Amino acid sequence: EAGVVQSPRYKIIEKKQPVAFWCNPISGHNTLYWYRQNLGQGPELLIRYENEEAVDDSQLPKDRFSAERLKGVDSTLKIQPAELGDSAVYLCASSYGQGETQYFGPGTRLLVL
Amino acid sequence: DAKTTQPTSMDCAEGRAANLPCNHSTISGNEYVYWYRQIHSQGPQYIIHGLKNNETNEMASLIITEDRKSSTLILPHATLRDTAVYYCIVRVAQGNKLVFGAGTILRVKS
């Protein structure tokens, strides 16, 4: 069974530029999560989708971050404009449904200069 | 979700059992104990979870005390590839947010 796929794996951009991350969850997983992991810390949830619907985006900084999951499968997380403090690893995870075990992708490591 | 406490770091000799403790003294009756690990430059990897009973799978064993206030993750024969940060997380049965702490850095040495 293929795992969660994320791309790109690494991204370096200058501040104020836009950036986007893509996630393809495990086949059949209806729930998709985006987490952010700062250096030396554990991941923190940004947003959770149940199919196409964002059901928990309380931790998403909505002034510059946006996300979508148009067909209930793939998802994109965007930052516009990026700030120096956005440098982190952005992780995508998926699960069969609410409350089920979450499986993580390898993450996208973002460096904002 | 209940808070967990783990040692900052531990060392283990290759081939020996690695026993990683976790305290969750405020755990509620409907909260599960989950363990994930994160190898350098990779995403967190699910290991095992349990509610009351001890659990075992191909990766590890989870021992939960009778009062459920603490647990131990056991890697029976640690290898160098088991060097990672190990996270103990408590989560309600229908909860969706995994709240990660700082975890335990396990170093397996030859």
CSV table of N, CA and C in Angstrom, one decimal, chain B:
chain,number,residue,atom,x,y,z
B,1,ASP,N,-7.3,16.8,25.8
B,1,ASP,CA,-6.5,15.6,25.9
B,1,ASP,C,-5.5,15.7,27.0
B,2,ALA,N,-5.2,14.6,27.6
B,2,ALA,CA,-4.3,14.6,28.8
B,2,ALA,C,-2.9,14.9,28.3
B,3,LYS,N,-2.1,15.4,29.3
B,3,LYS,CA,-0.7,15.8,29.0
B,3,LYS,C,0.1,14.5,29.3
B,4,THR,N,1.2,14.4,28.6
B,4,THR,CA,2.2,13.3,28.8
B,4,THR,C,3.5,13.8,29.2
B,5,THR,N,4.3,13.0,30.0
B,5,THR,CA,5.6,13.4,30.4
B,5,THR,C,6.6,12.3,30.0
B,6,GLN,N,7.6,12.6,29.3
B,6,GLN,CA,8.6,11.6,28.8
B,6,GLN,C,10.0,12.1,29.2
B,7,PRO,N,10.9,11.2,29.4
B,7,PRO,CA,12.3,11.6,29.5
B,7,PRO,C,12.8,12.3,28.3
B,8,THR,N,13.7,13.2,28.4
B,8,THR,CA,14.3,13.9,27.3
B,8,THR,C,15.0,13.0,26.3
B,9,SER,N,15.9,12.1,26.9
B,9,SER,CA,16.7,11.3,26.0
B,9,SER,C,17.0,10.0,26.8
B,10,MET,N,17.3,9.0,26.0
B,10,MET,CA,17.7,7.7,26.5
B,10,MET,C,18.7,7.0,25.6
B,11,ASP,N,19.6,6.2,26.1
B,11,ASP,CA,20.5,5.4,25.3
B,11,ASP,C,20.2,4.0,25.5
B,12,CYS,N,20.5,3.2,24.4
B,12,CYS,CA,20.2,1.7,24.5
B,12,CYS,C,21.3,1.1,23.6
B,13,ALA,N,21.8,-0.1,24.1
B,13,ALA,CA,22.8,-0.8,23.3
B,13,ALA,C,22.1,-1.6,22.2
B,14,GLU,N,22.7,-1.7,21.1
B,14,GLU,CA,22.1,-2.5,20.0
B,14,GLU,C,21.9,-3.9,20.4
B,15,GLY,N,20.7,-4.4,20.0
B,15,GLY,CA,20.4,-5.8,20.3
B,15,GLY,C,19.7,-6.0,21.7
B,16,ARG,N,19.7,-5.0,22.5
B,16,ARG,CA,19.0,-5.0,23.8
B,16,ARG,C,17.6,-4.4,23.6
B,17,ALA,N,16.8,-4.7,24.7
B,17,ALA,CA,15.5,-4.1,24.7
B,17,ALA,C,15.5,-2.6,25.0
B,18,ALA,N,14.8,-1.8,24.3
B,18,ALA,CA,14.6,-0.4,24.7
B,18,ALA,C,13.3,-0.2,25.4
B,19,ASN,N,13.3,0.3,26.6
B,19,ASN,CA,12.1,0.5,27.3
B,19,ASN,C,11.8,2.0,27.5
B,20,LEU,N,10.8,2.6,26.8
B,20,LEU,CA,10.6,4.0,26.9
B,20,LEU,C,9.4,4.3,27.7
B,21,PRO,N,9.6,5.0,28.8
B,21,PRO,CA,8.4,5.3,29.7
B,21,PRO,C,7.7,6.5,29.3
B,22,CYS,N,6.4,6.6,29.8
B,22,CYS,CA,5.6,7.7,29.6
B,22,CYS,C,4.6,7.8,30.7
B,23,ASN,N,4.5,9.0,31.3
B,23,ASN,CA,3.5,9.3,32.4
B,23,ASN,C,2.4,10.1,31.8
B,24,HIS,N,1.2,9.6,32.1
B,24,HIS,CA,-0.1,10.3,31.7
B,24,HIS,C,-1.1,10.2,32.9
B,25,SER,N,-0.7,10.8,34.0
B,25,SER,CA,-1.5,10.7,35.2
B,25,SER,C,-2.9,11.2,35.1
B,26,THR,N,-3.2,12.1,34.2
B,26,THR,CA,-4.5,12.7,34.1
B,26,THR,C,-5.3,12.1,33.0
B,27,ILE,N,-5.0,11.0,32.5
B,27,ILE,CA,-5.7,10.3,31.5
B,27,ILE,C,-7.1,10.0,31.9
B,28,SER,N,-8.0,10.1,30.9
B,28,SER,CA,-9.4,9.8,31.2
B,28,SER,C,-9.7,8.4,30.7
B,29,GLY,N,-10.9,7.9,31.1
B,29,GLY,CA,-11.3,6.5,30.7
B,29,GLY,C,-11.4,6.3,29.2
B,30,ASN,N,-11.7,7.3,28.5
B,30,ASN,CA,-12.0,7.1,27.0
B,30,ASN,C,-10.8,7.6,26.2
B,31,GLU,N,-9.6,7.8,26.8
B,31,GLU,CA,-8.5,8.2,26.1
B,31,GLU,C,-7.5,7.1,25.8
B,32,TYR,N,-7.0,7.0,24.6
B,32,TYR,CA,-6.1,6.0,24.2
B,32,TYR,C,-4.6,6.5,24.3
B,33,VAL,N,-3.7,5.6,24.5
B,33,VAL,CA,-2.3,6.0,24.4
B,33,VAL,C,-1.7,5.6,23.1
B,34,TYR,N,-1.2,6.6,22.4
B,34,TYR,CA,-0.6,6.3,21.1
B,34,TYR,C,0.9,6.6,21.1
B,35,TRP,N,1.7,5.8,20.3
B,35,TRP,CA,3.1,6.0,20.2
B,35,TRP,C,3.5,6.2,18.7
B,36,TYR,N,4.2,7.2,18.5
B,36,TYR,CA,4.8,7.5,17.1
B,36,TYR,C,6.3,7.7,17.3
B,37,ARG,N,7.0,7.5,16.3
B,37,ARG,CA,8.4,7.9,16.3
B,37,ARG,C,8.7,8.7,15.0
B,38,GLN,N,9.8,9.4,15.1
B,38,GLN,CA,10.2,10.3,14.0
B,38,GLN,C,11.7,10.1,13.8
B,39,ILE,N,12.1,9.5,12.7
B,39,ILE,CA,13.5,9.3,12.4
B,39,ILE,C,13.9,10.6,11.6
B,40,HIS,N,15.1,11.0,11.8
B,40,HIS,CA,15.6,12.2,11.2
B,40,HIS,C,15.2,12.4,9.8
B,41,SER,N,14.6,13.6,9.5
B,41,SER,CA,14.2,14.0,8.1
B,41,SER,C,13.1,13.2,7.6
B,42,GLN,N,12.3,12.5,8.4
B,42,GLN,CA,11.1,11.8,8.0
B,42,GLN,C,9.9,12.3,8.7
B,43,GLY,N,8.7,11.9,8.2
B,43,GLY,CA,7.5,12.2,9.0
B,43,GLY,C,7.3,11.2,10.1
B,44,PRO,N,6.5,11.6,11.1
B,44,PRO,CA,6.2,10.6,12.2
B,44,PRO,C,5.6,9.3,11.7
B,45,GLN,N,6.1,8.2,12.3
B,45,GLN,CA,5.7,6.9,11.9
B,45,GLN,C,4.8,6.3,13.1
B,46,TYR,N,3.6,5.8,12.8
B,46,TYR,CA,2.8,5.2,13.8
B,46,TYR,C,3.5,3.9,14.3
B,47,ILE,N,3.4,3.7,15.6
B,47,ILE,CA,4.0,2.4,16.1
B,47,ILE,C,2.9,1.5,16.7
B,48,ILE,N,2.1,2.0,17.6
B,48,ILE,CA,1.2,1.2,18.3
B,48,ILE,C,0.3,2.1,19.2
B,49,HIS,N,-0.9,1.6,19.6
B,49,HIS,CA,-1.7,2.3,20.5
B,49,HIS,C,-2.5,1.3,21.3
B,50,GLY,N,-3.0,1.8,22.5
B,50,GLY,CA,-3.8,0.9,23.4
B,50,GLY,C,-4.7,1.7,24.3
B,51,LEU,N,-5.7,1.0,24.9
B,51,LEU,CA,-6.6,1.7,25.8
B,51,LEU,C,-6.4,1.2,27.2
B,52,LYS,N,-6.5,-0.1,27.4
B,52,LYS,CA,-6.3,-0.7,28.8
B,52,LYS,C,-5.3,-1.8,28.8
B,53,ASN,N,-5.5,-2.7,27.8
B,53,ASN,CA,-4.7,-3.9,27.7
B,53,ASN,C,-3.4,-3.7,27.1
B,54,ASN,N,-2.5,-4.6,27.4
B,54,ASN,CA,-1.2,-4.5,26.7
B,54,ASN,C,-1.4,-4.9,25.3
B,55,GLU,N,-0.6,-4.3,24.4
B,55,GLU,CA,-0.7,-4.6,23.0
B,55,GLU,C,0.7,-4.9,22.4
B,56,THR,N,0.7,-5.7,21.4
B,56,THR,CA,1.9,-6.1,20.7
B,56,THR,C,1.7,-6.2,19.2
B,57,ASN,N,2.6,-5.6,18.5
B,57,ASN,CA,2.6,-5.8,17.0
B,57,ASN,C,4.0,-6.1,16.5
B,58,GLU,N,4.2,-6.1,15.2
B,58,GLU,CA,5.5,-6.4,14.7
B,58,GLU,C,6.6,-5.5,15.1
B,59,MET,N,6.3,-4.3,15.5
B,59,MET,CA,7.3,-3.3,15.8
B,59,MET,C,7.6,-3.2,17.3
B,60,ALA,N,6.6,-3.3,18.1
B,60,ALA,CA,6.8,-3.1,19.5
B,60,ALA,C,5.7,-3.7,20.4
B,61,SER,N,5.9,-3.5,21.7
B,61,SER,CA,4.9,-3.9,22.7
B,61,SER,C,4.6,-2.6,23.5
B,62,LEU,N,3.4,-2.5,23.9
B,62,LEU,CA,2.9,-1.4,24.8
B,62,LEU,C,2.4,-2.0,26.1
B,63,ILE,N,3.0,-1.6,27.2
B,63,ILE,CA,2.5,-2.0,28.5
B,63,ILE,C,1.9,-0.9,29.2
B,64,ILE,N,0.6,-1.0,29.6
B,64,ILE,CA,-0.1,0.1,30.2
B,64,ILE,C,-0.4,-0.4,31.7
B,65,THR,N,-0.1,0.4,32.6
B,65,THR,CA,-0.3,0.0,34.0
B,65,THR,C,-1.8,-0.1,34.3
B,66,GLU,N,-2.1,-0.8,35.4
B,66,GLU,CA,-3.5,-1.1,35.7
B,66,GLU,C,-4.3,0.2,35.9
B,67,ASP,N,-3.7,1.2,36.6
B,67,ASP,CA,-4.3,2.5,36.8
B,67,ASP,C,-4.3,3.4,35.6
B,68,ARG,N,-3.6,3.0,34.5
B,68,ARG,CA,-3.5,3.7,33.3
B,68,ARG,C,-2.8,5.0,33.4
B,69,LYS,N,-2.1,5.2,34.5
B,69,LYS,CA,-1.4,6.5,34.6
B,69,LYS,C,0.0,6.5,34.0
B,70,SER,N,0.4,5.4,33.6
B,70,SER,CA,1.7,5.4,32.9
B,70,SER,C,1.8,4.2,31.9
B,71,SER,N,2.7,4.3,31.0
B,71,SER,CA,2.9,3.2,30.0
B,71,SER,C,4.3,3.1,29.6
B,72,THR,N,4.7,2.0,29.0
B,72,THR,CA,6.0,1.7,28.5
B,72,THR,C,6.0,1.1,27.2
B,73,LEU,N,6.7,1.7,26.3
B,73,LEU,CA,6.9,1.2,24.9
B,73,LEU,C,8.2,0.4,24.9
B,74,ILE,N,8.1,-0.9,24.4
B,74,ILE,CA,9.2,-1.8,24.4
B,74,ILE,C,9.6,-2.1,23.0
B,75,LEU,N,10.8,-1.8,22.6
B,75,LEU,CA,11.4,-2.3,21.4
B,75,LEU,C,12.2,-3.5,21.8
B,76,PRO,N,11.9,-4.7,21.4
B,76,PRO,CA,12.5,-5.9,22.0
B,76,PRO,C,14.0,-6.1,21.7
B,77,HIS,N,14.3,-5.7,20.5
B,77,HIS,CA,15.7,-5.9,20.1
B,77,HIS,C,16.1,-4.7,19.2
B,78,ALA,N,16.6,-3.7,19.9
B,78,ALA,CA,16.8,-2.4,19.3
B,78,ALA,C,18.0,-2.5,18.3
B,79,THR,N,17.8,-1.8,17.1
B,79,THR,CA,18.8,-1.7,16.1
B,79,THR,C,19.2,-0.2,15.9
B,80,LEU,N,20.3,0.0,15.2
B,80,LEU,CA,20.7,1.4,15.0
B,80,LEU,C,19.6,2.2,14.3
B,81,ARG,N,18.8,1.5,13.5
B,81,ARG,CA,17.7,2.2,12.7
B,81,ARG,C,16.6,2.6,13.6
B,82,ASP,N,16.6,2.2,14.9
B,82,ASP,CA,15.5,2.6,15.8
B,82,ASP,C,15.9,3.9,16.5
B,83,THR,N,17.1,4.5,16.2
B,83,THR,CA,17.4,5.8,16.7
B,83,THR,C,16.4,6.8,16.1
B,84,ALA,N,15.7,7.5,17.0
B,84,ALA,CA,14.6,8.4,16.6
B,84,ALA,C,14.1,9.2,17.8
B,85,VAL,N,13.2,10.1,17.6
B,85,VAL,CA,12.4,10.7,18.6
B,85,VAL,C,11.1,10.0,18.8
B,86,TYR,N,10.8,9.5,20.0
B,86,TYR,CA,9.6,8.7,20.3
B,86,TYR,C,8.6,9.6,21.0
B,87,TYR,N,7.4,9.7,20.4
B,87,TYR,CA,6.3,10.5,21.0
B,87,TYR,C,5.3,9.6,21.6
B,88,CYS,N,4.9,9.9,22.9
B,88,CYS,CA,3.8,9.3,23.6
B,88,CYS,C,2.6,10.3,23.6
B,89,ILE,N,1.5,10.0,23.1
B,89,ILE,CA,0.4,10.9,22.9
B,89,ILE,C,-0.9,10.3,23.5
B,90,VAL,N,-1.7,11.1,24.2
B,90,VAL,CA,-3.0,10.6,24.7
B,90,VAL,C,-4.0,11.3,23.9
B,91,ARG,N,-5.0,10.5,23.4
B,91,ARG,CA,-6.0,11.0,22.5
B,91,ARG,C,-7.4,10.4,22.8
B,92,VAL,N,-8.4,11.2,22.8
B,92,VAL,CA,-9.8,10.6,23.0
B,92,VAL,C,-10.1,9.7,21.8
B,93,ALA,N,-11.0,8.8,22.1
B,93,ALA,CA,-11.4,7.8,21.0
B,93,ALA,C,-11.8,8.5,19.7
B,94,GLN,N,-12.6,9.5,19.8
B,94,GLN,CA,-13.1,10.1,18.6
B,94,GLN,C,-12.4,11.4,18.3
B,95,GLY,N,-11.3,11.7,19.0
B,95,GLY,CA,-10.6,12.9,18.8
B,95,GLY,C,-9.7,12.8,17.6
B,96,ASN,N,-9.4,14.0,17.0
B,96,ASN,CA,-8.7,14.0,15.8
B,96,ASN,C,-7.3,14.7,15.9
B,97,LYS,N,-7.2,15.5,16.9
B,97,LYS,CA,-5.9,16.2,17.0
B,97,LYS,C,-4.9,15.4,17.8
B,98,LEU,N,-3.8,15.2,17.1
B,98,LEU,CA,-2.6,14.6,17.9
B,98,LEU,C,-1.8,15.7,18.4
B,99,VAL,N,-1.7,15.8,19.7
B,99,VAL,CA,-0.9,16.8,20.4
B,99,VAL,C,0.4,16.2,20.8
B,100,PHE,N,1.4,16.6,20.0
B,100,PHE,CA,2.8,16.1,20.2
B,100,PHE,C,3.5,16.9,21.3
B,101,GLY,N,4.2,16.3,22.2
B,101,GLY,CA,5.1,16.9,23.1
B,101,GLY,C,6.5,16.9,22.5
B,102,ALA,N,7.5,17.0,23.4
B,102,ALA,CA,8.9,17.1,22.9
B,102,ALA,C,9.4,15.7,22.6
B,103,GLY,N,8.8,14.7,23.2
B,103,GLY,CA,9.2,13.3,22.9
B,103,GLY,C,10.5,12.9,23.6
B,104,THR,N,10.9,11.6,23.4
B,104,THR,CA,12.2,11.1,23.9
B,104,THR,C,13.1,10.8,22.8
B,105,ILE,N,14.3,11.3,22.9
B,105,ILE,CA,15.3,11.0,21.9
B,105,ILE,C,16.0,9.7,22.3
B,106,LEU,N,15.8,8.7,21.5
B,106,LEU,CA,16.4,7.4,21.8
B,106,LEU,C,17.6,7.2,20.9
B,107,ARG,N,18.7,7.0,21.5
B,107,ARG,CA,20.0,6.7,20.7
B,107,ARG,C,20.3,5.3,20.9
B,108,VAL,N,20.4,4.5,19.9
B,108,VAL,CA,20.8,3.1,19.9
B,108,VAL,C,22.3,3.1,19.5
B,109,LYS,N,23.1,2.5,20.3
B,109,LYS,CA,24.5,2.5,20.1
B,109,LYS,C,25.1,1.1,19.9
B,110,SER,N,26.1,1.0,19.0
B,110,SER,CA,26.7,-0.3,18.8
B,110,SER,C,27.8,-0.6,19.8
